[in-house]
Amino acid sequence: GTVIGSAYSGTYRWQFLQFGNYAIAANGSDKVQYYDINASTYFGDLSVIAPIAKYITAVRDFVVCANIGAGTNPARVNWSDINDPTDWTSGGASQSDFQELPDGGDITGIVGGEFGIVFLEKALYRMSYSGSPLFFQFDNISRNVGCIEGGSIAQFGGIAYFLADDGFYSCNGQQITSIGSEKVDKYFFNNANIGDIDSISAAVDPERNLVIWNYTTTSGPRGLLIYNFE
């Protein structure tokens, strides 16, 4: 696709979010884009002051962006006004604001729902709505385990599944649980091409209760790692 009048830039994956009638998209290099399914012909800037964000989700009635500014604020979470994805101005009657997370490195992903889980390289935070004056509070879930690549994150039933630098984990927003300890984690790191880890992807098969990771193997072709969460 193209921004009207110019081509999109950057090499990051696009992330998409449905919010009401809007299809919202972020690529880490351009202002967050939107397409109104009832009125738009092209994607365009969500607003004049919409952030540049690498990751995007919805937490309750807010559009939430993370890893902001094409690398200038990689540990920042920025959210819109309540039920208004076009308002990113803090203060006044708006509930839009932002938060810098103090430790854990860069943000590598985010998932939403009734609460958000923010993934950093070496930490996880729970993002919970608290009302005025701060609107959201951020509670550290882990200061040791983080996510090495956002493409490894999948979410189902309020639980997020992801890859850390020592293996696979799940997180319910309160605690993290190792799901690949020893055998599976060793197999993955022995057989995955870590140099191409940014191409990993994850999906959930809800009918069969499966989380499936697709990754490049050391021998060249892509492999699937499948976890049954039942």
PDB file of C-alpha atoms in Angstrom:
ATOM      1  CA  GLY A   1       0.000   0.000   0.000  1.00  0.00           C
ATOM      2  CA  THR A   2       0.942   3.638  -0.121  1.00  0.00           C
ATOM      3  CA  VAL A   3       0.377   6.730   1.925  1.00  0.00           C
ATOM      4  CA  ILE A   4      -1.398   9.144  -0.380  1.00  0.00           C
ATOM      5  CA  GLY A   5       1.348  10.798  -2.398  1.00  0.00           C
ATOM      6  CA  SER A   6       4.259   8.706  -1.137  1.00  0.00           C
ATOM      7  CA  ALA A   7       5.420   5.176  -0.463  1.00  0.00           C
ATOM      8  CA  TYR A   8       5.656   3.676   2.997  1.00  0.00           C
ATOM      9  CA  SER A   9       9.136   3.335   4.447  1.00  0.00           C
ATOM     10  CA  GLY A  10      10.865   0.955   6.807  1.00  0.00           C
ATOM     11  CA  THR A  11      11.519  -2.756   7.066  1.00  0.00           C
ATOM     12  CA  TYR A  12       9.525  -3.740  10.175  1.00  0.00           C
ATOM     13  CA  ARG A  13       6.483  -5.959   9.948  1.00  0.00           C
ATOM     14  CA  TRP A  14       3.099  -4.289   9.849  1.00  0.00           C
ATOM     15  CA  GLN A  15       0.790  -4.846  12.799  1.00  0.00           C
ATOM     16  CA  PHE A  16      -2.959  -4.424  12.374  1.00  0.00           C
ATOM     17  CA  LEU A  17      -5.789  -3.690  14.798  1.00  0.00           C
ATOM     18  CA  GLN A  18      -9.545  -3.483  14.314  1.00  0.00           C
ATOM     19  CA  PHE A  19     -11.067  -0.703  16.447  1.00  0.00           C
ATOM     20  CA  GLY A  20     -14.707   0.014  15.679  1.00  0.00           C
ATOM     21  CA  ASN A  21     -14.947   0.807  11.967  1.00  0.00           C
ATOM     22  CA  TYR A  22     -11.217   1.502  11.750  1.00  0.00           C
ATOM     23  CA  ALA A  23      -8.543  -0.842  10.514  1.00  0.00           C
ATOM     24  CA  ILE A  24      -5.428   0.583  12.206  1.00  0.00           C
ATOM     25  CA  ALA A  25      -1.888  -0.276  11.173  1.00  0.00           C
ATOM     26  CA  ALA A  26       1.614   0.363  12.527  1.00  0.00           C
ATOM     27  CA  ASN A  27       4.987  -0.322  10.920  1.00  0.00           C
ATOM     28  CA  GLY A  28       7.518   1.352  13.202  1.00  0.00           C
ATOM     29  CA  SER A  29       8.519   3.923  10.588  1.00  0.00           C
ATOM     30  CA  ASP A  30       5.409   5.922   9.627  1.00  0.00           C
ATOM     31  CA  LYS A  31       2.680   7.552  11.696  1.00  0.00           C
ATOM     32  CA  VAL A  32       0.025   5.030  12.697  1.00  0.00           C
ATOM     33  CA  GLN A  33      -2.301   4.521   9.723  1.00  0.00           C
ATOM     34  CA  TYR A  34      -6.032   3.931   9.530  1.00  0.00           C
ATOM     35  CA  TYR A  35      -8.675   2.849   7.051  1.00  0.00           C
ATOM     36  CA  ASP A  36     -12.379   3.542   7.740  1.00  0.00           C
ATOM     37  CA  ILE A  37     -14.166   0.511   6.319  1.00  0.00           C
ATOM     38  CA  ASN A  38     -17.260   2.637   5.651  1.00  0.00           C
ATOM     39  CA  ALA A  39     -15.618   5.640   4.036  1.00  0.00           C
ATOM     40  CA  SER A  40     -11.914   5.306   3.139  1.00  0.00           C
ATOM     41  CA  THR A  41     -10.353   4.746  -0.252  1.00  0.00           C
ATOM     42  CA  TYR A  42      -6.762   4.670   0.991  1.00  0.00           C
ATOM     43  CA  PHE A  43      -4.971   4.262   4.287  1.00  0.00           C
ATOM     44  CA  GLY A  44      -3.848   7.566   5.799  1.00  0.00           C
ATOM     45  CA  ASP A  45      -2.415   9.047   8.996  1.00  0.00           C
ATOM     46  CA  LEU A  46      -4.624   8.253  11.995  1.00  0.00           C
ATOM     47  CA  SER A  47      -4.199  11.892  13.030  1.00  0.00           C
ATOM     48  CA  VAL A  48      -1.710  14.718  12.567  1.00  0.00           C
ATOM     49  CA  ILE A  49      -0.126  13.892  15.922  1.00  0.00           C
ATOM     50  CA  ALA A  50      -0.497  10.113  15.767  1.00  0.00           C
ATOM     51  CA  PRO A  51       2.667   8.415  17.026  1.00  0.00           C
ATOM     52  CA  ILE A  52       5.128   6.387  15.011  1.00  0.00           C
ATOM     53  CA  ALA A  53       4.863   2.988  16.668  1.00  0.00           C
ATOM     54  CA  LYS A  54       6.313  -0.461  16.130  1.00  0.00           C
ATOM     55  CA  TYR A  55       3.579  -2.295  18.060  1.00  0.00           C
ATOM     56  CA  ILE A  56      -0.145  -1.665  18.487  1.00  0.00           C
ATOM     57  CA  THR A  57      -3.055  -3.204  20.367  1.00  0.00           C
ATOM     58  CA  ALA A  58      -6.257  -2.231  22.211  1.00  0.00           C
ATOM     59  CA  VAL A  59      -6.555  -2.257  25.994  1.00  0.00           C
ATOM     60  CA  ARG A  60     -10.169  -1.876  27.056  1.00  0.00           C
ATOM     61  CA  ASP A  61     -11.398   1.202  25.105  1.00  0.00           C
ATOM     62  CA  PHE A  62      -7.987   2.629  24.241  1.00  0.00           C
ATOM     63  CA  VAL A  63      -5.684   2.213  21.256  1.00  0.00           C
ATOM     64  CA  VAL A  64      -2.242   1.524  22.705  1.00  0.00           C
ATOM     65  CA  CYS A  65       1.063   1.906  20.880  1.00  0.00           C
ATOM     66  CA  ALA A  66       4.510   0.786  22.025  1.00  0.00           C
ATOM     67  CA  ASN A  67       8.135   1.302  21.002  1.00  0.00           C
ATOM     68  CA  ILE A  68       7.601   4.854  19.816  1.00  0.00           C
ATOM     69  CA  GLY A  69       9.318   7.246  17.444  1.00  0.00           C
ATOM     70  CA  ALA A  70      11.229   4.936  15.099  1.00  0.00           C
ATOM     71  CA  GLY A  71      13.774   4.100  17.790  1.00  0.00           C
ATOM     72  CA  THR A  72      13.802   7.380  19.721  1.00  0.00           C
ATOM     73  CA  ASN A  73      11.610   6.056  22.571  1.00  0.00           C
ATOM     74  CA  PRO A  74      11.876   2.253  22.391  1.00  0.00           C
ATOM     75  CA  ALA A  75      10.616   1.759  25.983  1.00  0.00           C
ATOM     76  CA  ARG A  76       7.586   4.087  25.712  1.00  0.00           C
ATOM     77  CA  VAL A  77       3.913   3.091  25.775  1.00  0.00           C
ATOM     78  CA  ASN A  78       1.519   5.692  24.323  1.00  0.00           C
ATOM     79  CA  TRP A  79      -2.283   5.452  24.437  1.00  0.00           C
ATOM     80  CA  SER A  80      -5.134   7.377  22.813  1.00  0.00           C
ATOM     81  CA  ASP A  81      -8.069   9.054  24.485  1.00  0.00           C
ATOM     82  CA  ILE A  82     -10.840   6.692  25.573  1.00  0.00           C
ATOM     83  CA  ASN A  83     -12.883   5.530  22.579  1.00  0.00           C
ATOM     84  CA  ASP A  84     -11.126   8.069  20.347  1.00  0.00           C
ATOM     85  CA  PRO A  85      -8.138   6.681  18.421  1.00  0.00           C
ATOM     86  CA  THR A  86      -7.570  10.051  16.739  1.00  0.00           C
ATOM     87  CA  ASP A  87      -6.848  11.961  19.987  1.00  0.00           C
ATOM     88  CA  TRP A  88      -3.244  11.639  21.202  1.00  0.00           C
ATOM     89  CA  THR A  89      -3.021  14.941  23.119  1.00  0.00           C
ATOM     90  CA  SER A  90      -2.358  14.562  26.841  1.00  0.00           C
ATOM     91  CA  GLY A  91      -4.049  16.813  29.389  1.00  0.00           C
ATOM     92  CA  GLY A  92      -7.343  18.619  29.525  1.00  0.00           C
ATOM     93  CA  ALA A  93     -10.316  16.327  29.200  1.00  0.00           C
ATOM     94  CA  SER A  94      -8.320  13.729  27.269  1.00  0.00           C
ATOM     95  CA  GLN A  95      -7.201  10.463  28.858  1.00  0.00           C
ATOM     96  CA  SER A  96      -4.390  10.087  26.328  1.00  0.00           C
ATOM     97  CA  ASP A  97      -0.900   9.901  27.818  1.00  0.00           C
ATOM     98  CA  PHE A  98       2.340   7.914  27.736  1.00  0.00           C
ATOM     99  CA  GLN A  99       4.619   5.991  30.077  1.00  0.00           C
ATOM    100  CA  GLU A 100       8.326   5.245  29.910  1.00  0.00           C
ATOM    101  CA  LEU A 101       9.168   1.827  31.346  1.00  0.00           C
ATOM    102  CA  PRO A 102      12.307   2.180  33.449  1.00  0.00           C
ATOM    103  CA  ASP A 103      13.994  -1.187  33.042  1.00  0.00           C
ATOM    104  CA  GLY A 104      14.053  -4.208  30.778  1.00  0.00           C
ATOM    105  CA  GLY A 105      15.472  -2.728  27.588  1.00  0.00           C
ATOM    106  CA  ASP A 106      13.433  -2.080  24.439  1.00  0.00           C
ATOM    107  CA  ILE A 107       9.775  -3.011  24.091  1.00  0.00           C
ATOM    108  CA  THR A 108       9.514  -6.087  21.852  1.00  0.00           C
ATOM    109  CA  GLY A 109       5.725  -6.509  21.781  1.00  0.00           C
ATOM    110  CA  ILE A 110       2.372  -5.812  23.415  1.00  0.00           C
ATOM    111  CA  VAL A 111      -0.967  -7.612  23.737  1.00  0.00           C
ATOM    112  CA  GLY A 112      -4.278  -6.230  24.934  1.00  0.00           C
ATOM    113  CA  GLY A 113      -7.761  -7.010  26.172  1.00  0.00           C
ATOM    114  CA  GLU A 114      -9.092  -6.088  29.629  1.00  0.00           C
ATOM    115  CA  PHE A 115      -5.461  -5.472  30.544  1.00  0.00           C
ATOM    116  CA  GLY A 116      -2.276  -5.187  28.526  1.00  0.00           C
ATOM    117  CA  ILE A 117       0.965  -7.123  28.735  1.00  0.00           C
ATOM    118  CA  VAL A 118       4.031  -5.190  27.609  1.00  0.00           C
ATOM    119  CA  PHE A 119       7.016  -7.296  26.582  1.00  0.00           C
ATOM    120  CA  LEU A 120      10.534  -5.936  26.836  1.00  0.00           C
ATOM    121  CA  GLU A 121      13.854  -7.616  26.143  1.00  0.00           C
ATOM    122  CA  LYS A 122      14.373  -8.458  29.824  1.00  0.00           C
ATOM    123  CA  ALA A 123      11.069  -7.695  31.564  1.00  0.00           C
ATOM    124  CA  LEU A 124       7.275  -7.942  31.381  1.00  0.00           C
ATOM    125  CA  TYR A 125       4.745  -5.384  32.627  1.00  0.00           C
ATOM    126  CA  ARG A 126       1.004  -5.588  33.200  1.00  0.00           C
ATOM    127  CA  MET A 127      -0.882  -2.479  32.043  1.00  0.00           C
ATOM    128  CA  SER A 128      -4.124  -1.915  33.971  1.00  0.00           C
ATOM    129  CA  TYR A 129      -6.685   0.867  33.735  1.00  0.00           C
ATOM    130  CA  SER A 130      -6.779   2.902  36.972  1.00  0.00           C
ATOM    131  CA  GLY A 131      -8.759   6.018  36.054  1.00  0.00           C
ATOM    132  CA  SER A 132      -7.784   9.640  36.711  1.00  0.00           C
ATOM    133  CA  PRO A 133      -5.183  11.063  37.129  1.00  0.00           C
ATOM    134  CA  LEU A 134      -2.716   8.480  35.747  1.00  0.00           C
ATOM    135  CA  PHE A 135      -5.279   6.383  33.794  1.00  0.00           C
ATOM    136  CA  PHE A 136      -2.999   3.336  33.555  1.00  0.00           C
ATOM    137  CA  GLN A 137      -0.716   1.709  36.065  1.00  0.00           C
ATOM    138  CA  PHE A 138       2.211  -0.515  35.082  1.00  0.00           C
ATOM    139  CA  ASP A 139       3.138  -3.420  37.344  1.00  0.00           C
ATOM    140  CA  ASN A 140       6.294  -5.416  36.775  1.00  0.00           C
ATOM    141  CA  ILE A 141       5.598  -9.125  36.302  1.00  0.00           C
ATOM    142  CA  SER A 142       9.161 -10.202  35.593  1.00  0.00           C
ATOM    143  CA  ARG A 143      12.565  -8.554  35.806  1.00  0.00           C
ATOM    144  CA  ASN A 144      14.426 -11.598  34.516  1.00  0.00           C
ATOM    145  CA  VAL A 145      12.386 -13.030  31.659  1.00  0.00           C
ATOM    146  CA  GLY A 146      11.499 -10.964  28.597  1.00  0.00           C
ATOM    147  CA  CYS A 147      10.656 -11.546  24.944  1.00  0.00           C
ATOM    148  CA  ILE A 148      13.398 -11.661  22.318  1.00  0.00           C
ATOM    149  CA  GLU A 149      11.156 -11.170  19.281  1.00  0.00           C
ATOM    150  CA  GLY A 150       7.612  -9.796  18.990  1.00  0.00           C
ATOM    151  CA  GLY A 151       6.752 -12.186  16.170  1.00  0.00           C
ATOM    152  CA  SER A 152       6.853 -15.020  18.690  1.00  0.00           C
ATOM    153  CA  ILE A 153       3.914 -13.626  20.692  1.00  0.00           C
ATOM    154  CA  ALA A 154       0.470 -15.214  20.418  1.00  0.00           C
ATOM    155  CA  GLN A 155      -2.519 -14.594  22.678  1.00  0.00           C
ATOM    156  CA  PHE A 156      -5.636 -16.605  23.429  1.00  0.00           C
ATOM    157  CA  GLY A 157      -8.084 -16.612  26.335  1.00  0.00           C
ATOM    158  CA  GLY A 158      -6.220 -13.887  28.197  1.00  0.00           C
ATOM    159  CA  ILE A 159      -2.937 -15.827  28.107  1.00  0.00           C
ATOM    160  CA  ALA A 160       0.064 -14.767  26.045  1.00  0.00           C
ATOM    161  CA  TYR A 161       2.660 -17.211  24.726  1.00  0.00           C
ATOM    162  CA  PHE A 162       6.142 -16.037  23.735  1.00  0.00           C
ATOM    163  CA  LEU A 163       9.820 -16.815  23.273  1.00  0.00           C
ATOM    164  CA  ALA A 164      12.425 -15.555  25.759  1.00  0.00           C
ATOM    165  CA  ASP A 165      16.174 -15.854  25.376  1.00  0.00           C
ATOM    166  CA  ASP A 166      16.103 -19.177  27.262  1.00  0.00           C
ATOM    167  CA  GLY A 167      12.886 -20.749  25.968  1.00  0.00           C
ATOM    168  CA  PHE A 168       9.115 -20.592  25.662  1.00  0.00           C
ATOM    169  CA  TYR A 169       6.769 -19.169  28.297  1.00  0.00           C
ATOM    170  CA  SER A 170       3.146 -18.280  28.943  1.00  0.00           C
ATOM    171  CA  CYS A 171       1.874 -15.268  30.887  1.00  0.00           C
ATOM    172  CA  ASN A 172      -1.621 -14.706  32.288  1.00  0.00           C
ATOM    173  CA  GLY A 173      -0.951 -11.119  33.324  1.00  0.00           C
ATOM    174  CA  GLN A 174      -0.007 -12.100  36.873  1.00  0.00           C
ATOM    175  CA  GLN A 175       2.831 -14.590  36.513  1.00  0.00           C
ATOM    176  CA  ILE A 176       4.912 -16.333  33.892  1.00  0.00           C
ATOM    177  CA  THR A 177       5.198 -20.104  33.402  1.00  0.00           C
ATOM    178  CA  SER A 178       7.831 -22.044  31.493  1.00  0.00           C
ATOM    179  CA  ILE A 179       6.161 -24.276  28.902  1.00  0.00           C
ATOM    180  CA  GLY A 180       9.253 -25.663  27.168  1.00  0.00           C
ATOM    181  CA  SER A 181      11.644 -26.228  30.040  1.00  0.00           C
ATOM    182  CA  GLU A 182      14.639 -28.429  29.233  1.00  0.00           C
ATOM    183  CA  LYS A 183      13.737 -30.757  26.332  1.00  0.00           C
ATOM    184  CA  VAL A 184      11.669 -28.466  24.075  1.00  0.00           C
ATOM    185  CA  ASP A 185      13.734 -25.339  24.712  1.00  0.00           C
ATOM    186  CA  LYS A 186      16.980 -27.231  24.029  1.00  0.00           C
ATOM    187  CA  TYR A 187      15.525 -28.692  20.839  1.00  0.00           C
ATOM    188  CA  PHE A 188      14.438 -25.276  19.588  1.00  0.00           C
ATOM    189  CA  PHE A 189      17.721 -23.484  20.220  1.00  0.00           C
ATOM    190  CA  ASN A 190      19.674 -26.373  18.686  1.00  0.00           C
ATOM    191  CA  ASN A 191      17.543 -26.370  15.545  1.00  0.00           C
ATOM    192  CA  ALA A 192      16.443 -22.736  15.039  1.00  0.00           C
ATOM    193  CA  ASN A 193      18.448 -20.249  12.981  1.00  0.00           C
ATOM    194  CA  ILE A 194      18.714 -17.526  15.636  1.00  0.00           C
ATOM    195  CA  GLY A 195      20.240 -15.192  13.047  1.00  0.00           C
ATOM    196  CA  ASP A 196      16.809 -15.142  11.364  1.00  0.00           C
ATOM    197  CA  ILE A 197      14.746 -15.042  14.560  1.00  0.00           C
ATOM    198  CA  ASP A 198      13.039 -11.809  13.476  1.00  0.00           C
ATOM    199  CA  SER A 199      11.099 -13.863  10.907  1.00  0.00           C
ATOM    200  CA  ILE A 200       9.472 -16.088  13.543  1.00  0.00           C
ATOM    201  CA  SER A 201       5.665 -16.006  13.606  1.00  0.00           C
ATOM    202  CA  ALA A 202       3.048 -17.418  15.963  1.00  0.00           C
ATOM    203  CA  ALA A 203      -0.615 -18.334  15.626  1.00  0.00           C
ATOM    204  CA  VAL A 204      -3.327 -20.004  17.695  1.00  0.00           C
ATOM    205  CA  ASP A 205      -5.632 -22.806  16.544  1.00  0.00           C
ATOM    206  CA  PRO A 206      -8.495 -22.398  19.056  1.00  0.00           C
ATOM    207  CA  GLU A 207     -10.402 -25.481  17.921  1.00  0.00           C
ATOM    208  CA  ARG A 208      -7.466 -27.791  18.560  1.00  0.00           C
ATOM    209  CA  ASN A 209      -6.061 -25.821  21.519  1.00  0.00           C
ATOM    210  CA  LEU A 210      -2.722 -25.264  19.799  1.00  0.00           C
ATOM    211  CA  VAL A 211      -0.125 -22.531  19.657  1.00  0.00           C
ATOM    212  CA  ILE A 212       2.055 -22.893  16.548  1.00  0.00           C
ATOM    213  CA  TRP A 213       5.409 -21.209  15.953  1.00  0.00           C
ATOM    214  CA  ASN A 214       6.907 -20.995  12.453  1.00  0.00           C
ATOM    215  CA  TYR A 215      10.665 -20.365  12.284  1.00  0.00           C
ATOM    216  CA  THR A 216      13.746 -20.836  10.114  1.00  0.00           C
ATOM    217  CA  THR A 217      15.784 -23.940  10.904  1.00  0.00           C
ATOM    218  CA  THR A 218      19.573 -24.206  10.840  1.00  0.00           C
ATOM    219  CA  SER A 219      19.310 -26.462   7.780  1.00  0.00           C
ATOM    220  CA  GLY A 220      17.447 -23.805   5.780  1.00  0.00           C
ATOM    221  CA  PRO A 221      13.756 -24.688   5.513  1.00  0.00           C
ATOM    222  CA  ARG A 222      11.144 -23.454   7.952  1.00  0.00           C
ATOM    223  CA  GLY A 223       9.899 -25.587  10.836  1.00  0.00           C
ATOM    224  CA  LEU A 224       6.822 -25.672  13.036  1.00  0.00           C
ATOM    225  CA  LEU A 225       6.832 -26.051  16.805  1.00  0.00           C
ATOM    226  CA  ILE A 226       3.379 -26.908  18.177  1.00  0.00           C
ATOM    227  CA  TYR A 227       2.213 -26.577  21.785  1.00  0.00           C
ATOM    228  CA  ASN A 228      -1.100 -27.975  23.068  1.00  0.00           C
ATOM    229  CA  PHE A 229      -2.187 -25.700  25.920  1.00  0.00           C
ATOM    230  CA  GLU A 230      -4.771 -28.215  27.140  1.00  0.00           C
TER     231      GLU A 230
END
